[in-house]
Coordinates of C-alpha atoms and ligand atoms in Angstrom, one line a residue:
M16 CA 75.7 133.3 97.6
H17 CA 76.9 134.5 100.8
I18 CA 79.1 132.1 103.0
T19 CA 80.2 133.0 106.8
L20 CA 83.0 130.9 108.2
D21 CA 83.3 130.1 111.7
H22 CA 87.1 129.6 112.3
H23 CA 86.6 128.4 115.9
S24 CA 84.2 125.7 115.0
K25 CA 85.1 122.1 115.2
T26 CA 83.6 121.5 111.7
P27 CA 86.7 121.9 109.2
V28 CA 86.3 124.8 107.0
Y29 CA 85.9 122.9 103.8
L30 CA 82.9 121.0 105.3
Q31 CA 81.4 124.7 106.4
I32 CA 81.6 125.6 102.6
K33 CA 80.1 122.4 101.3
E34 CA 77.2 122.7 103.8
A35 CA 76.8 126.5 103.0
V36 CA 76.6 125.4 99.2
L37 CA 74.1 122.6 100.0
A38 CA 71.8 125.0 102.3
A39 CA 71.9 127.5 99.1
I40 CA 70.9 124.8 96.8
R41 CA 68.1 123.6 99.3
D42 CA 66.7 126.9 99.7
G43 CA 66.7 127.7 96.1
K44 CA 69.3 130.6 96.2
L45 CA 71.5 128.3 93.9
A46 CA 69.3 127.0 91.0
P47 CA 70.2 123.8 89.1
G48 CA 72.7 124.7 86.5
A49 CA 74.0 127.9 88.3
R50 CA 77.7 128.3 88.3
L51 CA 79.6 128.2 91.6
P52 CA 82.4 130.8 91.8
A53 CA 85.7 129.8 90.6
T54 CA 87.8 128.2 93.5
R55 CA 90.5 130.9 93.3
E56 CA 87.5 133.7 93.6
L57 CA 85.8 132.1 96.4
A58 CA 89.2 131.6 98.3
Q59 CA 89.9 135.1 97.8
Q60 CA 86.5 136.4 99.1
L61 CA 86.8 134.1 102.2
G62 CA 90.5 134.9 102.7
I63 CA 91.5 131.1 102.7
N64 CA 93.5 128.8 100.9
R65 CA 92.3 127.7 97.3
S66 CA 92.9 124.1 98.0
T67 CA 90.4 124.2 101.0
V68 CA 87.7 125.6 98.5
A69 CA 88.8 122.7 96.0
M70 CA 88.1 120.1 98.7
A71 CA 84.7 121.5 99.4
Y72 CA 83.9 121.4 95.7
E73 CA 85.4 117.8 95.5
E74 CA 83.1 116.6 98.3
L75 CA 80.0 118.2 96.6
L76 CA 81.1 116.6 93.2
A77 CA 81.4 113.2 95.0
D78 CA 77.9 113.6 96.5
G79 CA 76.6 114.5 93.1
A80 CA 75.3 117.8 94.2
V81 CA 77.4 119.6 91.7
E82 CA 78.9 118.9 88.1
S83 CA 82.4 120.0 86.9
F84 CA 83.5 120.7 83.4
V85 CA 86.9 121.0 82.1
G86 CA 87.8 124.8 81.3
R87 CA 84.0 125.9 82.2
G88 CA 83.9 125.5 85.9
T89 CA 81.6 124.0 88.4
F90 CA 77.6 124.1 88.2
V91 CA 74.9 122.9 90.5
A92 CA 73.8 119.6 89.2
R93 CA 70.6 119.6 87.2
R94 CA 69.3 116.7 89.0
T95 CA 70.0 118.0 92.4
L96 CA 66.9 119.8 93.3
A97 CA 64.7 117.0 92.2
E98 CA 66.7 114.4 93.9
V99 CA 67.7 116.1 97.2
V100 CA 64.3 117.6 97.7
P101 CA 61.2 117.1 95.4
P102 CA 59.5 120.3 94.6
E103 CA 56.3 119.5 96.2
E104 CA 58.0 118.5 99.5
R105 CA 60.3 121.5 99.7
T106 CA 57.5 123.7 101.1
R107 CA 55.7 120.8 103.0
R108 CA 58.5 119.2 104.9
A109 CA 59.5 120.5 108.3
P110 CA 63.3 120.3 108.6
S111 CA 62.9 118.9 112.2
R112 CA 61.2 115.7 110.8
K113 CA 64.2 115.0 108.6
M114 CA 66.0 111.5 109.7
V115 CA 69.1 112.4 111.8
W116 CA 71.7 109.8 110.8
E117 CA 74.4 110.9 113.0
G118 CA 74.9 108.5 115.8
V119 CA 73.1 105.9 114.1
F120 CA 75.8 104.1 112.3
S121 CA 77.5 101.4 114.0
E122 CA 81.0 101.9 115.4
R123 CA 82.4 100.0 112.5
A124 CA 80.6 102.0 109.9
Q125 CA 82.3 105.0 111.4
S126 CA 85.7 103.6 111.0
P127 CA 88.3 105.6 108.8
V128 CA 89.1 102.4 106.7
V129 CA 85.6 102.8 105.4
E130 CA 86.1 106.5 104.3
S131 CA 89.2 105.5 102.6
L132 CA 87.6 102.7 100.6
L133 CA 84.6 105.1 99.6
D134 CA 87.1 107.9 98.8
L135 CA 89.0 105.6 96.5
Y136 CA 85.9 104.2 94.7
Q137 CA 84.4 107.7 94.2
V138 CA 87.5 109.1 92.6
S139 CA 87.8 105.7 90.4
T140 CA 84.2 106.1 89.1
L141 CA 84.2 109.7 88.1
R142 CA 83.1 110.1 84.4
D143 CA 84.3 112.7 81.7
V144 CA 87.8 112.5 83.0
I145 CA 91.0 110.6 82.1
S146 CA 91.3 108.2 84.9
F147 CA 94.3 106.8 86.1
S148 CA 92.5 105.7 89.2
G149 CA 90.9 102.3 90.3
S150 CA 92.4 99.0 88.8
F151 CA 90.0 98.4 86.1
P152 CA 90.5 96.5 83.1
D153 CA 90.0 97.6 79.5
A154 CA 86.3 97.8 78.9
A155 CA 87.0 98.3 75.1
S156 CA 88.5 94.7 75.2
F157 CA 85.7 93.0 77.0
P158 CA 84.8 89.7 75.0
T159 CA 81.0 90.7 75.3
R160 CA 80.0 88.8 72.0
E161 CA 81.6 85.5 73.1
F162 CA 80.3 85.7 76.7
R163 CA 76.8 86.4 75.3
N164 CA 77.2 83.2 73.4
S165 CA 78.0 81.3 76.6
L166 CA 75.0 83.0 78.4
H167 CA 72.7 81.6 75.7
F168 CA 74.3 78.2 75.8
A169 CA 74.0 77.9 79.7
E170 CA 70.3 79.1 79.6
R171 CA 69.4 76.7 76.6
T172 CA 71.2 73.7 78.0
L173 CA 70.8 73.9 81.7
G174 CA 67.1 75.4 81.5
D175 CA 65.7 76.9 84.9
E176 CA 68.5 75.2 87.0
V177 CA 70.4 78.7 86.2
Y178 CA 67.4 80.6 87.7
R179 CA 67.3 78.7 91.1
Y180 CA 69.5 79.1 94.0
G181 CA 72.6 77.2 93.3
P182 CA 75.0 75.5 95.7
V183 CA 76.5 77.7 98.3
A184 CA 80.0 76.6 97.5
G185 CA 79.5 77.4 93.8
Y186 CA 78.6 75.8 90.4
E187 CA 80.2 72.3 90.5
R188 CA 81.6 72.3 86.8
L189 CA 83.1 75.7 87.4
R190 CA 84.8 74.5 90.8
E191 CA 86.2 71.5 88.7
Y192 CA 87.4 73.6 86.0
L193 CA 89.0 75.9 88.6
A194 CA 90.6 73.1 90.5
Q195 CA 91.9 71.7 87.2
R196 CA 93.3 75.1 86.2
M197 CA 95.2 75.3 89.4
R198 CA 96.6 71.8 89.2
E199 CA 98.0 72.8 85.9
S200 CA 99.9 75.6 87.7
G201 CA 101.3 73.1 90.4
V202 CA 98.7 73.4 93.0
D203 CA 97.4 70.2 94.6
V204 CA 93.6 70.7 94.8
T205 CA 90.1 69.3 93.9
A206 CA 86.9 70.9 93.7
D207 CA 86.2 70.2 97.4
N208 CA 89.0 72.7 98.1
I209 CA 87.4 75.5 96.4
I210 CA 84.7 77.9 96.9
V211 CA 83.2 80.4 94.4
T212 CA 82.7 83.9 95.8
S213 CA 81.2 87.1 94.5
G214 CA 84.4 88.7 93.4
S215 CA 87.7 88.0 95.5
Q216 CA 86.5 91.1 97.8
Q217 CA 83.9 88.6 99.1
A218 CA 86.5 85.9 99.8
L219 CA 88.6 88.3 101.7
D220 CA 85.5 89.4 103.9
L221 CA 84.6 85.7 104.5
I222 CA 88.1 84.9 105.5
A223 CA 88.2 87.9 107.8
R224 CA 84.8 86.8 109.4
A225 CA 86.2 83.1 109.6
L226 CA 89.3 83.7 111.1
I227 CA 89.5 87.0 112.9
S228 CA 88.3 87.9 116.5
P229 CA 88.2 91.5 117.7
G230 CA 91.7 92.3 118.8
D231 CA 93.7 89.8 116.9
T232 CA 96.3 91.2 114.6
V233 CA 96.9 90.9 110.9
A234 CA 100.2 91.2 109.4
I235 CA 99.6 93.2 106.1
E236 CA 101.7 94.9 103.4
N237 CA 102.1 98.7 103.9
P238 CA 101.1 100.0 101.4
T239 CA 98.5 97.5 100.5
Y240 CA 94.9 97.0 98.9
P241 CA 92.5 99.1 100.9
G242 CA 89.7 96.5 100.5
A243 CA 92.0 94.0 102.5
M244 CA 92.6 96.5 105.2
T245 CA 88.8 97.2 105.4
A246 CA 87.9 93.6 105.5
F247 CA 90.1 92.8 108.1
A248 CA 89.8 96.0 110.2
L249 CA 86.1 95.7 110.1
A250 CA 86.2 92.1 111.7
G251 CA 88.1 93.9 114.6
A252 CA 91.7 93.1 113.6
R253 CA 94.6 95.4 114.5
L254 CA 96.6 95.9 111.5
L255 CA 100.5 95.2 111.7
P256 CA 102.4 97.0 108.8
I257 CA 105.0 95.3 107.0
P258 CA 106.8 97.3 104.5
V259 CA 107.1 96.3 100.8
D260 CA 110.1 97.0 98.5
E261 CA 110.7 96.2 94.9
D262 CA 110.8 92.4 95.7
G263 CA 107.5 92.6 97.5
L264 CA 106.7 92.1 101.1
C265 CA 109.8 92.5 103.4
V266 CA 109.8 88.9 104.7
D267 CA 112.9 89.6 107.0
V268 CA 110.9 92.3 108.7
L269 CA 108.1 89.8 109.1
E270 CA 110.5 87.5 110.6
N271 CA 111.5 90.0 113.4
V272 CA 108.0 90.8 114.2
L273 CA 107.1 87.1 114.5
K274 CA 109.7 87.1 117.2
V275 CA 107.7 89.3 119.5
Q276 CA 104.1 89.1 118.1
R277 CA 101.7 86.3 117.0
P278 CA 99.6 87.8 114.1
K279 CA 96.5 85.7 113.2
L280 CA 97.4 85.7 109.6
V281 CA 99.7 87.3 107.0
Y282 CA 97.9 88.9 104.0
V283 CA 100.2 89.2 100.9
V284 CA 99.6 90.1 97.2
P285 CA 102.5 88.2 95.6
S286 CA 102.1 89.1 92.0
F287 CA 101.9 92.8 90.9
Q288 CA 101.3 94.0 94.4
N289 CA 98.6 96.3 94.8
P290 CA 99.6 99.3 94.8
T291 CA 103.3 99.0 94.0
G292 CA 103.3 96.4 91.2
A293 CA 106.2 94.5 92.8
C294 CA 106.5 90.8 92.6
L295 CA 107.5 88.5 95.5
S296 CA 110.8 87.2 94.6
W297 CA 111.3 83.4 94.6
E298 CA 113.6 83.4 97.6
R299 CA 111.1 85.5 99.6
R300 CA 108.1 83.0 98.7
R301 CA 110.2 80.3 100.2
R302 CA 111.2 82.0 103.3
L303 CA 107.6 83.1 103.9
L304 CA 106.3 79.6 103.6
A305 CA 109.0 78.5 105.9
L306 CA 108.1 81.1 108.6
A307 CA 104.3 80.2 108.1
R308 CA 105.1 76.6 109.0
E309 CA 107.5 77.5 111.8
H310 CA 104.7 79.9 113.6
N311 CA 101.6 78.1 112.3
L312 CA 100.7 81.1 110.6
P313 CA 97.9 81.2 107.8
I314 CA 99.0 83.1 104.6
V315 CA 96.2 84.7 102.7
E316 CA 97.6 84.8 99.1
D317 CA 95.7 87.4 97.1
D318 CA 96.3 86.7 93.4
Y319 CA 94.3 89.2 91.6
G320 CA 96.6 89.3 88.6
S321 CA 99.3 86.8 88.2
H322 CA 97.4 85.8 84.7
L323 CA 98.2 89.4 83.6
R324 CA 101.9 88.9 83.3
F325 CA 103.3 90.4 80.1
D326 CA 107.0 90.4 80.8
G327 CA 109.3 87.6 82.2
D328 CA 108.7 84.2 83.5
A329 CA 106.0 83.3 86.0
L330 CA 106.7 82.5 89.4
P331 CA 105.0 79.8 91.3
H332 CA 101.9 80.5 93.3
L333 CA 102.6 80.3 97.1
K334 CA 99.8 77.8 97.1
A335 CA 101.8 75.7 94.8
L336 CA 104.7 75.6 97.2
D337 CA 102.6 74.9 100.0
D338 CA 102.2 71.1 100.8
T339 CA 101.2 71.8 104.5
E340 CA 97.9 73.8 103.9
H341 CA 99.1 76.9 105.2
V342 CA 98.1 79.1 102.2
I343 CA 94.5 80.4 101.8
Y344 CA 94.5 81.2 97.9
V345 CA 92.2 83.9 96.6
S346 CA 91.7 85.0 93.0
N347 CA 89.1 86.4 90.5
F348 CA 88.1 86.9 87.1
S349 CA 87.5 90.6 87.7
K350 CA 91.0 92.1 86.2
S351 CA 91.6 89.4 83.6
L352 CA 88.1 89.0 82.2
L353 CA 84.8 90.9 83.4
P354 CA 84.7 92.8 86.7
G355 CA 80.7 92.9 86.5
L356 CA 80.6 89.0 86.7
R357 CA 81.4 89.5 90.1
I358 CA 83.1 86.0 90.3
G359 CA 86.1 85.1 92.4
W360 CA 87.3 82.1 94.3
C361 CA 89.2 80.7 97.2
A362 CA 91.2 77.5 97.4
A363 CA 92.0 76.2 100.9
A364 CA 92.0 73.4 103.1
R365 CA 88.6 71.9 103.6
P366 CA 88.0 73.0 107.2
V367 CA 88.5 76.6 106.0
I368 CA 86.3 76.0 102.9
A369 CA 83.6 74.7 105.2
R370 CA 83.6 77.8 107.5
L371 CA 83.7 80.1 104.5
T372 CA 80.7 78.4 102.9
A373 CA 78.8 78.7 106.1
F374 CA 79.6 82.5 106.2
K375 CA 78.7 82.9 102.4
Q376 CA 75.4 81.2 103.1
N377 CA 74.8 84.0 105.5
S378 CA 76.1 86.8 103.3
D379 CA 74.5 86.3 99.8
I380 CA 73.5 82.5 99.8
T381 CA 75.1 81.9 96.5
T382 CA 76.9 83.5 93.5
S383 CA 74.6 83.8 90.4
P384 CA 74.4 80.4 89.0
L385 CA 73.6 81.7 85.5
L386 CA 76.8 83.8 85.4
Q387 CA 78.8 80.9 86.9
S388 CA 77.7 78.5 84.3
A389 CA 78.1 81.0 81.5
L390 CA 81.7 81.6 82.8
W391 CA 82.2 77.7 83.0
D392 CA 81.0 77.5 79.2
F393 CA 83.2 80.4 78.2
C394 CA 86.5 78.9 79.8
R395 CA 85.8 75.3 78.6
R396 CA 85.7 76.6 75.1
K397 CA 89.3 78.1 75.8
R398 CA 87.9 81.7 75.4
Y399 CA 89.5 82.8 78.6
E400 CA 93.0 82.0 77.4
A401 CA 92.3 83.6 74.1
H402 CA 91.2 86.6 75.9
L403 CA 94.3 86.8 78.2
E404 CA 96.6 86.3 75.1
R405 CA 94.8 89.3 73.4
I406 CA 94.9 91.7 76.3
R407 CA 98.6 91.2 77.6
P408 CA 100.2 93.2 74.7
I409 CA 97.7 95.9 75.1
Y410 CA 98.6 96.3 78.8
R411 CA 102.3 96.1 78.0
A412 CA 102.1 98.9 75.4
R413 CA 100.1 101.0 77.9
R414 CA 102.8 100.4 80.6
D415 CA 105.4 101.5 78.3
A416 CA 103.8 104.5 77.2
M417 CA 103.3 105.5 80.9
L418 CA 107.0 104.8 81.6
E419 CA 107.9 106.9 78.8
R420 CA 105.9 109.9 79.8
L421 CA 107.1 109.5 83.5
A422 CA 110.7 109.9 82.3
A423 CA 109.9 112.7 80.0
D424 CA 107.4 114.8 81.9
F425 CA 107.8 114.4 85.6
P426 CA 110.0 116.4 87.9
S427 CA 113.5 115.3 88.4
G428 CA 113.5 113.2 91.7
T429 CA 110.5 111.2 90.9
T430 CA 110.8 107.4 91.0
W431 CA 108.5 104.7 89.7
T432 CA 108.2 101.0 89.6
R433 CA 108.1 99.1 86.5
P434 CA 105.8 96.1 86.7
A435 CA 105.9 93.0 84.7
G436 CA 102.2 92.7 84.6
G437 CA 99.1 93.8 86.2
L438 CA 97.2 97.3 85.8
F439 CA 99.1 99.9 87.6
L440 CA 102.4 101.3 88.6
W441 CA 103.5 103.4 91.7
V442 CA 105.1 106.7 91.7
T443 CA 107.0 108.4 94.5
L444 CA 107.3 112.2 93.8
P445 CA 109.9 114.6 95.2
K446 CA 109.3 114.9 99.1
A447 CA 108.2 118.4 98.7
L448 CA 105.0 117.5 96.8
D449 CA 101.7 116.4 98.1
A450 CA 99.8 113.9 96.1
T451 CA 96.5 115.1 97.4
E452 CA 97.3 118.8 96.4
L453 CA 98.3 117.4 92.8
L454 CA 95.2 115.6 92.6
Y455 CA 92.9 118.6 93.2
Q456 CA 94.8 120.7 90.6
V457 CA 94.8 117.9 88.0
R458 CA 91.0 117.3 88.7
Q459 CA 90.5 120.8 87.4
Q460 CA 92.2 119.9 84.1
G461 CA 90.3 116.7 83.5
V462 CA 92.5 114.1 85.0
V463 CA 92.4 111.9 88.1
F464 CA 94.6 109.4 89.8
S465 CA 94.7 107.4 93.1
R466 CA 96.4 109.1 96.0
G467 CA 99.0 106.9 97.7
R468 CA 98.2 107.8 101.1
L469 CA 94.9 105.6 100.6
F470 CA 96.9 102.5 100.6
Y471 CA 98.7 102.9 103.8
C472 CA 97.5 101.4 107.2
D473 CA 100.6 103.3 108.8
N474 CA 103.0 106.0 108.1
P475 CA 101.2 107.2 104.8
Q476 CA 103.8 108.8 102.3
R477 CA 102.0 111.9 100.9
N478 CA 104.1 112.1 97.9
T479 CA 103.2 108.9 96.5
L480 CA 100.5 108.0 93.9
R481 CA 99.2 104.9 92.0
L482 CA 98.6 105.3 88.3
S483 CA 96.5 102.6 86.4
Y484 CA 97.1 102.1 82.7
G485 CA 94.5 99.4 82.3
H486 CA 91.4 101.4 81.2
V487 CA 93.1 104.3 79.4
T488 CA 94.0 104.6 75.8
L489 CA 97.5 105.3 74.6
E490 CA 96.5 108.7 73.6
Q491 CA 94.8 109.4 77.0
I492 CA 98.0 108.3 78.8
E493 CA 100.0 110.8 76.4
R494 CA 97.6 113.7 77.2
G495 CA 96.9 112.8 81.1
M496 CA 100.5 112.1 82.0
R497 CA 101.7 115.4 80.5
I498 CA 99.1 117.2 82.3
I499 CA 100.1 115.5 85.7
G500 CA 103.8 116.0 85.0
A501 CA 103.6 119.6 84.1
T502 CA 101.4 120.4 87.2
A503 CA 103.7 118.4 89.5
K504 CA 106.7 120.6 88.0
A505 CA 104.8 123.9 88.5
M506 CA 104.1 122.9 92.1
L507 CA 107.5 122.0 92.6
S508 CA 108.9 125.2 91.4
R509 CA 106.3 127.2 93.4
T510 CA 107.3 125.3 96.8
T511 CA 111.0 125.8 95.8
S512 CA 110.6 129.5 95.3
R513 CA 108.3 129.8 98.5
T514 CA 111.0 128.2 100.5
A515 CA 113.6 130.4 99.1
E516 CA 111.5 133.5 99.8
R517 CA 111.1 132.3 103.4
F518 CA 114.6 131.6 103.7
H519 CA 115.6 135.1 102.4
S520 CA 113.0 136.9 104.6
R521 CA 114.3 135.1 107.7
T522 CA 117.9 135.7 106.9
V523 CA 119.2 138.4 109.2
P524 CA 122.5 140.1 108.9
L525 CA 125.3 138.4 111.0
V526 CA 126.8 141.7 112.0
Ligands
LIG780 N1 92.4 92.2 95.7 C1 93.1 93.0 95.0 C2 94.5 93.1 95.3 C3 92.4 94.0 94.4 O1 93.0 94.9 93.8 C4 91.1 93.8 94.1 C5 90.2 94.7 93.4 N2 90.7 95.9 93.2 C6 90.2 92.9 95.0 C7 90.9 91.9 95.6 C8 88.7 92.7 94.7 O2 88.5 92.0 93.5 P1 87.0 91.9 93.2 O3 86.6 92.7 92.0 O4 87.0 90.3 92.5 O5 86.1 91.5 94.2

């Protein structure tokens, strides 16, 4: 394979490499299964940095054009030729007839936030690696047998009702169960205040559509959950970053912002904030609600995980403190039960629920009635509580194992959070380290994590990363964390010696 780089081109070098490899695959110069040169070798050959070649390979991997095996290298994917260009078409199809997608996508589709979500998801779904990426629950603990029983029950007792279109706002019995459950945690709601959504991501999307006009601002934690940034940004919102510390959203900063700006709403993840794992303190919860009342400001409370608390006492939902209907509460069964059900819900004032229902009708009409009714059966048999009881200690043990390895294996100067629940923690490496570079290096050794910069809407901190412990075993934590720690240490000592070298070579005698 011969690659010629154009250093004057506007196309970044790593994309030029990617294109050259794809062209070689298309032209048959690189056959399925062929080994690509090692990143170091190709970097030397092209006279460029190794991490640039690694980025190109990473892109090819994400597109499914190549496969990578720890310790063996990177190979042209076996299925690439057949999928990218079927053999009979390869000779027939004139390249000029190919659809040109550039320029076809909407302005929204080209937004950088869409890229960041895709990026996060691609790393999270890589297989054959130890993945600390993605906030996924433990698949080995899924209560599949019990849920299958509930599916059978729903089908047997409700008959063809479960195969029809269901009510847009959700299966009535499930909404009643959710309202009842919320009342038990102090929230004053009935089924009429609830809409069932296809995961809480859809709830965020519907809220954005119903409340945001282009140009509105949304006050949002920085860093935060990328799916929320995408939902609001795609509805045309400008994101107003509010910092997060160990007590969650910095409400005093929001208070100052509100003196000069009028955001349309504030988005907050009060329990085990994504990505930091922080919990919004009691005091801040009260002050946030007081601000909401003072400024007629809706609060979107994203509670993906308060049910996953394994240490300390529960804090009240913002919605439980809200007797003035300022809070739009969003939750799901994705982290605490089965993400594949795609069932979440939103509890809010009736006018809000009415608007969201209208938008849901336009979005997907209804969330699967079969799955909703099975979930209702599963919950009414108290299987959900039993499942929560079972998984909490599992996550606590994994968090502890991760904390232990952070203390033992990571370079000094590294700091991290110690969440009391949820599925991940947040690490800040010494300033000299770049988590993207670290990711490329550990990826070669079969480990991945989420780079912190994907979670920022402003001022991304390149030395941060999110490590999920939800879907990795204790053994994987032990192995994977050692690899990340050792690689970070090696990178740091290289940077330190390079800095020292530069210092010495630049030092001139003073006489
Ligand atoms: N909110 C937060 C904070 C999340 O972390 C996620 C999923 N990662 C979601 C919402 C979306 O959840 P769901 O799978 O239910 O759509």
